XYZ file of C-alpha atoms in Angstrom:
676
model
C 50.049 123.008 87.385
C 53.339 124.463 88.610
C 55.276 127.100 86.752
C 58.022 124.527 86.102
C 55.651 122.247 84.211
C 54.364 125.188 82.209
C 57.871 126.290 81.353
C 58.761 122.840 79.977
C 55.501 122.559 78.037
C 55.941 125.961 76.405
C 58.926 124.697 74.413
C 56.836 122.145 72.473
C 55.722 122.970 68.905
C 51.943 122.785 68.585
C 51.976 121.583 64.985
C 54.317 118.621 65.607
C 52.054 115.548 65.400
C 54.631 112.964 64.428
C 55.504 109.928 66.548
C 58.855 111.445 67.293
C 57.114 114.590 68.434
C 54.827 112.567 70.726
C 57.797 110.819 72.295
C 59.488 114.165 72.736
C 56.376 115.620 74.373
C 56.174 112.613 76.690
C 59.815 113.012 77.640
C 59.287 116.695 78.365
C 56.183 115.876 80.417
C 58.198 113.378 82.500
C 60.953 115.912 82.987
C 58.416 118.540 83.983
C 56.844 116.140 86.499
C 60.256 115.329 87.970
C 61.169 118.984 88.311
C 57.791 119.668 89.889
C 58.330 116.834 92.400
C 61.771 118.128 93.318
C 60.433 121.652 93.708
C 57.518 120.545 95.891
C 59.583 118.134 98.012
C 62.283 120.743 98.641
C 59.731 123.395 99.597
C 57.930 120.963 101.916
C 61.165 119.783 103.524
C 62.158 123.403 103.974
C 59.488 123.702 106.672
C 61.768 121.600 108.890
C 64.198 124.504 108.984
C 61.369 126.669 110.335
C 60.779 124.217 113.226
C 57.591 122.982 111.558
C 58.255 119.242 111.389
C 54.541 118.358 111.511
C 53.809 120.731 108.641
C 56.615 119.185 106.590
C 55.242 115.720 107.348
C 51.736 116.613 106.180
C 52.884 118.277 102.952
C 55.370 115.537 102.060
C 52.646 112.894 102.383
C 50.795 114.460 99.447
C 53.559 113.421 97.025
C 54.689 109.950 95.991
C 58.086 110.613 94.391
C 61.468 109.446 95.637
C 62.159 113.038 96.694
C 59.046 113.111 98.886
C 59.968 109.734 100.416
C 63.440 111.044 101.233
C 61.947 114.040 103.004
C 59.551 111.782 104.905
C 62.446 109.587 106.055
C 64.189 112.624 107.526
C 61.044 113.832 109.271
C 60.312 110.362 110.658
C 63.650 110.336 112.533
C 63.109 113.866 113.803
C 59.450 113.402 114.775
C 60.190 110.112 116.481
C 63.026 111.584 118.530
C 60.926 114.616 119.502
C 57.907 112.456 120.385
C 60.030 110.084 122.449
C 61.475 113.051 124.379
C 57.964 114.369 125.159
C 56.768 110.911 126.213
C 59.867 110.489 128.382
C 59.175 113.727 130.267
C 55.502 112.785 130.668
C 56.445 109.347 132.054
C 58.761 110.983 134.572
C 56.019 113.353 135.721
C 53.512 110.548 136.216
C 55.865 108.290 138.132
C 55.949 104.595 137.368
C 55.280 103.526 133.793
C 51.870 102.071 133.017
C 53.250 98.568 132.588
C 54.821 98.739 136.037
C 58.445 97.841 135.375
C 60.322 96.366 138.328
C 63.697 96.992 136.703
C 63.764 100.332 134.897
C 62.893 103.863 136.062
C 59.924 105.674 134.482
C 60.458 106.680 130.858
C 63.338 104.293 130.134
C 61.414 102.810 127.201
C 61.305 106.247 125.562
C 64.978 106.815 126.208
C 65.589 103.598 124.291
C 63.458 104.867 121.387
C 65.477 108.108 121.308
C 68.739 106.167 121.317
C 67.546 104.005 118.418
C 66.551 107.030 116.329
C 69.934 108.618 117.055
C 71.663 105.435 115.925
C 69.671 105.287 112.702
C 70.322 108.960 112.042
C 74.022 108.412 112.670
C 74.134 105.544 110.174
C 72.520 107.727 107.508
C 75.052 110.481 108.196
C 78.068 108.166 108.083
C 76.943 106.805 104.717
C 76.774 110.374 103.418
C 79.851 111.131 101.306
C 81.067 113.906 103.562
C 83.581 113.875 106.387
C 81.730 116.736 108.112
C 78.453 114.789 108.088
C 80.302 111.734 109.375
C 81.720 113.763 112.268
C 78.243 115.041 113.166
C 77.003 111.484 113.076
C 79.635 110.301 115.503
C 78.444 112.863 118.023
C 74.935 111.442 117.576
C 76.450 108.038 118.039
C 78.045 109.178 121.279
C 74.681 110.414 122.602
C 73.119 107.049 121.820
C 76.125 105.284 123.362
C 75.772 107.152 126.648
C 71.997 106.602 126.782
C 72.321 102.866 126.187
C 75.195 102.585 128.640
C 73.014 104.214 131.323
C 70.122 101.821 130.629
C 72.392 98.784 130.875
C 73.892 100.133 134.116
C 70.413 100.375 135.652
C 69.638 96.887 134.438
C 72.838 95.400 135.859
C 72.193 97.047 139.222
C 68.673 95.609 139.335
C 69.913 92.113 138.523
C 72.606 92.338 141.206
C 69.966 93.257 143.781
C 67.815 90.343 142.612
C 70.835 88.037 142.844
C 71.542 89.256 146.385
C 67.917 88.672 147.411
C 68.042 85.209 145.842
C 71.217 84.357 147.768
C 69.607 85.430 151.034
C 66.493 83.372 150.313
C 68.615 80.372 149.436
C 70.584 80.715 152.693
C 67.331 80.808 154.659
C 66.100 77.718 152.812
C 69.328 75.863 153.586
C 69.040 76.780 157.307
C 65.468 75.510 157.382
C 66.481 72.299 155.599
C 69.301 71.775 158.070
C 66.885 71.992 161.012
C 64.518 69.529 159.307
C 67.433 67.116 158.771
C 68.427 67.300 162.423
C 64.854 66.667 163.603
C 64.449 63.756 161.171
C 67.688 62.201 162.379
C 66.415 62.226 165.987
C 62.985 60.853 165.035
C 64.427 58.047 162.933
C 66.380 56.482 165.803
C 64.856 53.400 167.509
C 64.808 52.700 171.238
C 68.339 51.290 171.128
C 69.616 54.591 169.798
C 70.413 53.230 166.341
C 69.288 55.066 163.173
C 66.505 53.276 161.296
C 67.726 52.370 157.797
C 65.760 53.764 154.868
C 65.089 51.416 151.968
C 65.920 53.394 148.787
C 63.719 51.018 146.764
C 60.638 51.834 148.881
C 58.670 54.466 146.945
C 56.960 55.778 150.070
C 60.222 56.552 151.820
C 61.819 57.837 148.649
C 58.985 60.274 148.023
C 59.220 61.805 151.473
C 62.989 61.798 151.855
C 64.047 65.151 153.340
C 67.390 64.975 151.519
C 65.506 64.713 148.207
C 63.349 67.716 149.100
C 66.455 69.672 149.966
C 68.113 68.648 146.691
C 65.042 69.666 144.675
C 64.846 73.078 146.322
C 68.544 73.632 145.821
C 68.295 72.768 142.129
C 65.464 75.249 141.663
C 67.580 78.020 143.154
C 71.010 76.975 141.889
C 71.106 79.406 138.946
C 72.040 82.911 140.068
C 69.992 85.794 138.722
C 72.134 87.631 136.169
C 71.552 89.416 132.875
C 72.481 86.117 131.184
C 70.112 83.853 133.134
C 67.017 85.949 133.828
C 64.070 86.001 131.452
C 61.826 89.009 131.989
C 58.115 88.593 131.234
C 56.733 92.119 131.520
C 56.090 93.530 127.960
C 57.760 96.828 128.830
C 60.762 95.097 130.391
C 61.053 92.748 127.412
C 61.064 95.718 125.026
C 63.742 97.604 126.964
C 65.881 94.595 127.907
C 65.973 93.026 124.446
C 66.180 96.385 122.646
C 68.921 97.937 124.786
C 71.033 94.792 124.637
C 70.502 94.549 120.888
C 71.444 98.187 120.186
C 74.339 98.434 122.617
C 75.615 94.990 121.657
C 75.723 95.917 117.974
C 77.389 99.228 118.773
C 80.078 97.706 120.990
C 80.792 94.921 118.514
C 80.922 97.128 115.434
C 83.248 99.602 117.114
C 85.843 96.834 117.426
C 85.885 96.285 113.652
C 86.080 99.827 112.318
C 88.748 101.067 109.868
C 91.645 103.206 111.131
C 90.118 106.465 109.822
C 87.130 106.001 112.117
C 89.359 105.141 115.070
C 90.819 108.626 114.964
C 87.336 110.147 114.999
C 86.302 107.937 117.899
C 89.301 109.084 119.905
C 87.985 112.641 119.526
C 84.478 111.871 120.800
C 85.826 109.532 123.454
C 84.299 106.065 123.289
C 85.355 102.639 122.101
C 84.086 99.138 121.478
C 84.141 96.026 123.624
C 83.844 92.791 121.662
C 83.220 90.484 124.639
C 80.554 92.687 126.177
C 78.894 93.266 122.811
C 78.674 89.570 121.930
C 77.282 88.711 125.376
C 74.570 91.363 125.008
C 73.557 90.117 121.571
C 73.215 86.540 122.816
C 71.125 87.923 125.696
C 68.735 89.598 123.259
C 68.266 86.470 121.125
C 66.420 84.818 124.037
C 63.332 86.857 123.078
C 61.041 86.040 120.156
C 60.691 89.590 118.893
C 62.304 91.748 116.230
C 65.073 92.792 118.637
C 66.049 89.171 119.145
C 65.912 88.543 115.394
C 68.183 91.496 114.605
C 70.608 90.337 117.291
C 70.606 86.870 115.741
C 71.266 88.369 112.318
C 74.253 90.354 113.631
C 75.677 87.387 115.552
C 75.462 85.081 112.557
C 76.982 87.755 110.322
C 79.776 88.163 112.870
C 80.523 84.448 113.128
C 79.945 83.495 109.476
C 81.108 86.724 107.855
C 83.719 88.558 109.921
C 85.252 85.491 111.581
C 84.782 83.575 108.336
C 87.803 85.401 106.895
C 89.894 84.941 110.052
C 92.341 82.045 110.436
C 93.447 82.461 114.041
C 90.351 81.329 115.937
C 89.962 78.871 118.848
C 90.334 75.233 117.909
C 87.288 73.144 118.789
C 89.453 70.985 121.074
C 90.262 74.063 123.188
C 86.799 75.629 123.142
C 85.451 76.820 126.480
C 82.716 79.118 127.758
C 84.773 82.211 126.880
C 85.829 81.140 123.391
C 82.581 82.186 121.681
C 83.791 85.792 121.776
C 86.629 85.089 119.349
C 85.431 81.951 117.556
C 82.128 80.557 116.298
C 80.312 78.212 118.750
C 79.034 75.848 116.079
C 76.281 74.149 118.057
C 74.864 77.433 119.378
C 74.987 78.965 115.901
C 73.193 75.948 114.415
C 70.468 76.181 117.054
C 70.127 79.935 116.592
C 69.853 79.646 112.822
C 67.322 76.810 113.106
C 65.140 78.874 115.436
C 65.258 81.860 113.059
C 64.388 79.701 110.050
C 61.436 78.290 111.976
C 60.287 81.723 113.142
C 60.701 83.391 109.726
C 60.273 80.591 107.151
C 59.780 82.970 104.200
C 62.924 85.041 104.755
C 65.789 84.617 102.313
C 68.144 86.227 104.806
C 68.456 83.090 106.914
C 69.136 80.973 103.807
C 72.076 83.257 103.071
C 73.407 82.670 106.586
C 72.922 78.927 106.169
C 74.920 79.081 102.926
C 77.679 80.983 104.711
C 77.846 78.281 107.358
C 78.208 75.582 104.706
C 80.869 77.674 102.992
C 82.829 77.992 106.243
C 82.620 74.203 106.609
C 84.230 73.779 103.139
C 80.933 72.634 101.608
C 80.863 75.172 98.783
C 78.652 73.099 96.473
C 75.988 72.931 99.190
C 76.286 76.689 99.702
C 75.756 77.307 95.970
C 72.745 74.984 95.973
C 71.080 76.936 98.777
C 71.821 80.299 97.154
C 70.423 79.225 93.769
C 67.224 77.502 94.940
C 64.013 78.788 96.472
C 62.134 82.000 95.834
C 64.046 85.235 95.387
C 63.642 87.746 98.185
C 61.142 90.551 97.686
C 63.584 92.865 99.474
C 66.147 94.279 97.069
C 68.829 94.460 99.752
C 68.498 90.786 100.691
C 68.449 89.746 97.027
C 71.662 91.724 96.497
C 73.376 90.032 99.468
C 72.269 86.617 98.188
C 73.691 87.335 94.739
C 77.008 88.633 96.100
C 77.440 85.552 98.305
C 76.731 83.419 95.235
C 79.310 85.379 93.232
C 82.150 84.768 95.678
C 81.094 81.128 96.194
C 81.445 80.596 92.433
C 84.856 82.283 92.650
C 85.983 79.898 95.396
C 84.747 76.868 93.455
C 86.379 78.360 90.332
C 83.225 78.092 88.272
C 84.251 80.905 85.948
C 81.013 81.115 83.928
C 78.953 81.324 87.111
C 81.322 83.857 88.652
C 81.213 86.148 85.607
C 77.426 86.081 85.282
C 76.804 86.529 89.006
C 79.102 89.549 89.267
C 77.542 91.115 86.184
C 74.164 90.703 87.876
C 75.583 92.582 90.878
C 75.640 95.607 88.581
C 71.856 95.316 88.267
C 70.933 94.732 91.905
C 73.597 96.628 93.843
C 75.640 99.802 93.388
C 78.274 99.237 96.092
C 81.220 99.037 93.634
C 80.564 98.781 89.887
C 84.345 98.905 89.356
C 84.826 95.771 91.479
C 82.005 93.936 89.676
C 83.501 94.661 86.243
C 86.950 93.683 87.506
C 85.618 90.376 88.844
C 83.797 89.664 85.581
C 87.016 90.427 83.690
C 89.010 88.100 85.974
C 86.539 85.266 85.349
C 86.676 85.892 81.584
C 90.492 85.797 81.748
C 90.341 82.289 83.217
C 87.913 81.234 80.484
C 90.299 82.716 77.906
C 93.212 80.760 79.368
C 91.120 77.569 79.440
C 90.239 78.020 75.759
C 93.866 78.677 74.795
C 95.117 75.533 76.510
C 92.486 73.301 74.940
C 93.110 74.813 71.508
C 89.689 76.433 71.007
C 90.712 79.539 69.050
C 87.178 80.851 68.433
C 86.241 80.687 72.104
C 89.600 82.166 73.072
C 88.968 85.106 70.760
C 85.494 85.705 72.214
C 86.719 85.541 75.803
C 89.661 87.835 75.065
C 87.261 90.501 73.832
C 85.309 90.162 77.081
C 88.482 90.467 79.161
C 89.348 93.733 77.462
C 85.764 94.980 77.680
C 85.322 94.377 81.416
C 88.831 95.440 82.451
C 88.355 98.517 80.270
C 85.119 99.487 82.021
C 86.374 98.987 85.582
C 88.706 102.042 85.771
C 86.037 104.264 84.194
C 83.705 103.729 87.154
C 86.303 103.746 89.933
C 85.280 106.250 92.582
C 81.573 106.205 91.700
C 80.948 104.969 95.230
C 82.839 106.601 98.080
C 83.019 106.048 101.810
C 83.410 109.210 103.890
C 84.344 111.057 100.677
C 87.221 108.629 100.041
C 87.708 106.093 97.283
C 87.169 102.490 98.353
C 90.574 100.822 99.005
C 89.592 97.751 96.978
C 88.912 100.032 93.984
C 92.291 101.724 94.354
C 93.829 98.256 94.401
C 92.158 97.046 91.205
C 92.845 100.332 89.424
C 96.569 99.906 90.129
C 96.461 96.287 88.956
C 94.969 97.201 85.587
C 97.394 100.098 85.185
C 100.286 97.716 85.868
C 99.090 95.275 83.200
C 98.542 98.056 80.678
C 102.094 99.308 81.193
C 103.489 95.780 80.825
C 101.408 95.137 77.691
C 102.638 98.348 76.113
C 106.278 97.645 76.982
C 106.131 94.070 75.654
C 103.996 94.919 72.621
C 101.252 92.431 73.549
C 97.535 92.525 74.385
C 96.354 93.259 77.930
C 94.926 89.752 78.400
C 98.351 88.253 77.701
C 100.232 90.625 80.010
C 98.688 89.275 83.209
C 100.546 87.034 85.655
C 99.134 84.867 88.504
C 95.357 84.451 88.510
C 93.675 87.770 89.454
C 90.532 85.795 90.362
C 92.400 83.710 92.928
C 94.149 86.806 94.235
C 90.712 88.337 94.816
C 89.601 85.062 96.418
C 92.429 85.589 98.918
C 90.906 88.956 99.881
C 87.814 87.060 101.105
C 89.991 84.186 102.435
C 88.662 81.766 99.863
C 91.303 79.114 100.670
C 89.755 78.733 104.131
C 86.438 77.808 102.478
C 87.918 75.475 99.849
C 87.751 71.711 100.209
C 90.428 69.315 98.865
C 89.042 69.431 95.308
C 88.958 73.229 95.156
C 92.453 73.494 96.672
C 93.948 71.202 94.038
C 92.107 73.100 91.307
C 93.452 76.398 92.626
C 97.028 75.076 92.674
C 96.655 74.123 89.014
C 95.148 77.521 88.132
C 98.141 79.292 89.701
C 100.782 77.588 87.562
C 102.900 79.955 85.486
C 102.158 77.747 82.492
C 98.623 79.150 82.520
C 99.939 82.530 81.366
C 99.373 83.149 77.648
C 102.315 85.478 76.958
C 105.521 84.336 75.257
C 108.025 82.508 77.440
C 110.420 85.459 77.644
C 107.612 87.736 78.869
C 106.589 85.231 81.540
C 110.204 84.913 82.676
C 110.371 88.702 82.962
C 107.239 88.618 85.146
C 108.900 86.119 87.480
C 111.778 88.547 87.987
C 109.396 91.212 89.319
C 109.663 90.863 93.097
C 106.056 91.826 93.866
C 104.666 89.636 91.049
C 106.563 86.615 92.330
C 105.514 87.603 95.831
C 101.828 87.411 94.885
C 102.349 83.958 93.388
C 104.174 82.793 96.539
C 101.547 84.279 98.867
C 98.660 82.561 97.079
C 100.446 79.215 96.789
C 101.660 79.409 100.373
C 98.110 79.971 101.609
C 96.856 76.973 99.634
C 99.695 74.774 100.913
C 98.850 75.829 104.458
C 95.244 74.735 103.966
C 96.485 71.411 102.584
C 98.500 70.828 105.757
C 101.896 71.336 104.077
C 103.152 73.840 106.625
C 106.905 73.535 106.018
C 106.472 73.995 102.263
C 104.205 76.973 102.803
C 106.582 78.650 105.247
C 109.583 78.063 102.941
C 107.783 79.603 99.970
C 106.803 82.696 101.937
C 110.305 83.089 103.341
C 112.118 82.762 100.014
C 109.988 84.990 97.818
C 108.623 87.562 100.284
C 110.060 87.746 103.786
C 113.717 87.595 102.631
C 113.121 90.288 100.023
C 113.597 94.004 100.560
C 110.166 95.325 101.525
C 110.806 98.459 99.475
C 110.731 96.286 96.348
C 106.989 96.024 96.944
C 106.509 99.795 96.981
C 105.584 101.911 93.992
C 102.599 103.359 92.103
C 101.600 100.003 90.584
C 103.150 97.527 93.014
C 101.369 95.420 95.606
C 102.493 96.714 99.003
C 100.068 94.464 100.902
C 102.077 91.306 100.130
C 104.782 91.512 102.885
C 102.377 92.161 105.802
C 100.049 89.495 104.424
C 102.956 87.028 104.316
C 103.812 87.755 107.952
C 100.167 87.161 108.842
C 100.203 83.827 106.986
C 103.319 82.717 108.898
C 101.468 83.635 112.113
C 98.454 81.572 111.074
C 100.700 78.584 110.270
C 102.202 78.820 113.759
C 98.694 78.933 115.226
C 97.606 75.776 113.387
C 100.727 74.036 114.679
C 100.004 75.325 118.202
C 96.519 73.798 118.046
C 97.816 70.468 116.663
C 100.970 69.545 118.618
C 102.829 66.285 117.911
C 102.553 63.394 120.337
C 104.729 63.487 123.432
C 104.673 63.872 127.177
C 102.452 66.465 128.804
C 105.500 68.660 129.375
C 106.709 68.302 125.778
C 103.288 69.162 124.358
C 102.958 72.176 126.645
C 106.419 73.448 125.658
C 105.682 72.977 121.947
C 102.385 74.843 122.191
C 103.986 77.718 124.082
C 106.744 77.976 121.464
C 104.233 78.142 118.596
C 102.045 80.590 120.512
C 105.031 82.912 120.955
C 105.869 82.629 117.253
C 102.316 83.504 116.299
C 102.278 86.459 118.693
C 105.585 87.764 117.324
C 104.402 87.708 113.710
C 101.081 89.397 114.508
C 102.876 92.104 116.473
C 105.013 92.803 113.391
C 101.962 93.286 111.181
C 100.115 95.266 113.836
C 102.639 98.126 113.651
C 103.232 97.901 109.888
C 103.234 101.223 108.081
C 100.185 102.247 106.043
C 99.533 100.087 102.977
C 96.655 99.861 100.517
C 94.645 96.971 101.966
C 95.570 97.511 105.612
C 91.911 97.418 106.726
C 91.386 93.902 105.334
C 94.620 92.432 106.657
C 94.353 94.491 109.832
C 90.946 93.018 110.642
C 92.398 89.502 110.511
C 95.336 90.585 112.652
C 93.121 92.240 115.273
C 90.878 89.189 115.541
C 93.958 86.987 115.795
C 95.351 89.087 118.640
C 92.063 88.769 120.529
C 92.174 85.004 120.091
C 95.725 84.923 121.456
C 94.631 87.033 124.435
C 91.888 84.466 125.160
C 94.332 81.556 124.788
C 96.960 83.232 126.962
C 94.431 83.648 129.749
C 93.173 80.090 129.322
C 96.675 78.595 129.466
C 97.850 81.020 132.194
C 100.899 82.122 130.191
């Protein structure tokens, strides 16, 4: 037994035989065991610092605590990278790899392994709550980036050579076919010099027709060999091709959606993302029925259903072309991809979540909830947590307040991303239940729900900052902390309870953060309009009137209503509301410790999205009139997005900025398509 265990045991009284004493002994034994595990795991992991990774691995395997598993995870990355480097050098010494790749130089497969371990190590470092660790991780990321870039360059060169060889072979085939045609033409002439007609209904002549043979050969060779069309069949080539495209595709895509703080770091280490190239690579990888293809499918579906699910300015289906799938979801391809994944992995809950997201994006929220609440729960904690969070926001969009409250409270049990947000969401749902009870005259229920509102909103600020990203507080937590502080100040000034000092629905304001209106059908939109009425507020009339005079409070109400009106097709009403209560106001009226500074840039974005909808749905007219109308609305959309793009720093700039950036990429696609 270790000295730590002995030290803890020595504090126990030998003559204490009571039940309380037994519990105390047990508690001390558990504490002693934990301290012993920490001591052993730290000592074992310390061997890494002495360049003895194998020794650390062997010693850490003798323990089964979380601390030992953490040490093993670190050694796995390090051992894998070291082993891959040794195997890479060995492959280079022995020439061609054993599998005999026709595309990649010897050892490329091990270079890919090293790049993957560097990527995983970088992810772990970025998630560490330290800016220094994050910086180190970005240098690892750069190493992986350069390795993957080199592999793809080799691959592209090989495919170009194959394409060139194919073109030469096809030219030779066409020359040979031409000579056969000329000879056939001479042979088919009769003695009078006239060509003998061929009966197309005669099967014997049809089967031997030289023109048919030529057509068949041409069709077999019509597809050029490119990274998009070729399917490799060598196991080594499949591993490298699918893996490199998966890793580099994810990297390039994710780098286009990073927050501003990371952009500054990336400018230091000198690399950037490429959304088009990344998406193409991921689609390439999905052609293979292995784990690389599955991960690529997962990322693509998350990109289309998740990231682009909160974006309004995407290609209209009427304008969709072969380049549009970079900036907008190709529905048919996504359906086929999801179906293939569900067939390949029938027991995975992950693909059910993606299916629910697709239904949600198609305004079928009830169907999404049905999928998320049926079937077996995932055995993987992470997948179960994602499923529950998707269910939580789906309930919020439907405005099922009981379901929303319970689902977000369960998030506290299965996920630790933001306890403050989960309590805030539960409080927002309870507030709606409180307002419902007040308006139907149920005093007992209203009293119960009011207690819950105060309980959950009271807990949220106490756990703000528990989870950080790069040592910084999550922006969404800063936002909700300011909201609660604002209500507390108003309640104190007016001499009323917190629950009665709240203005427009906080739940629907949070729904806006996930672009809930885009997912709402006609029923949910009408319900949301009703839930945003000032009459829902439970404060006295004079207090509500005072709220309306607060520029940022009225701005929130106008922003939420304007977004709903836009989704209902009432574009003029939506634009007028945004203009009157937000865009015509002094933007400095939205600034302050407890004010909502995101409202003006969000309003400009909404005006841009209205212009885009109008651009995609022009009124009837001549071709020239339609073209002029579309160009006018395109320019309006571009102007508004450019305004938001250069907006000064505000609290939720990452969320709004992501929508703006995606919108700008869509406009760039449309501009090229229309040759503006």
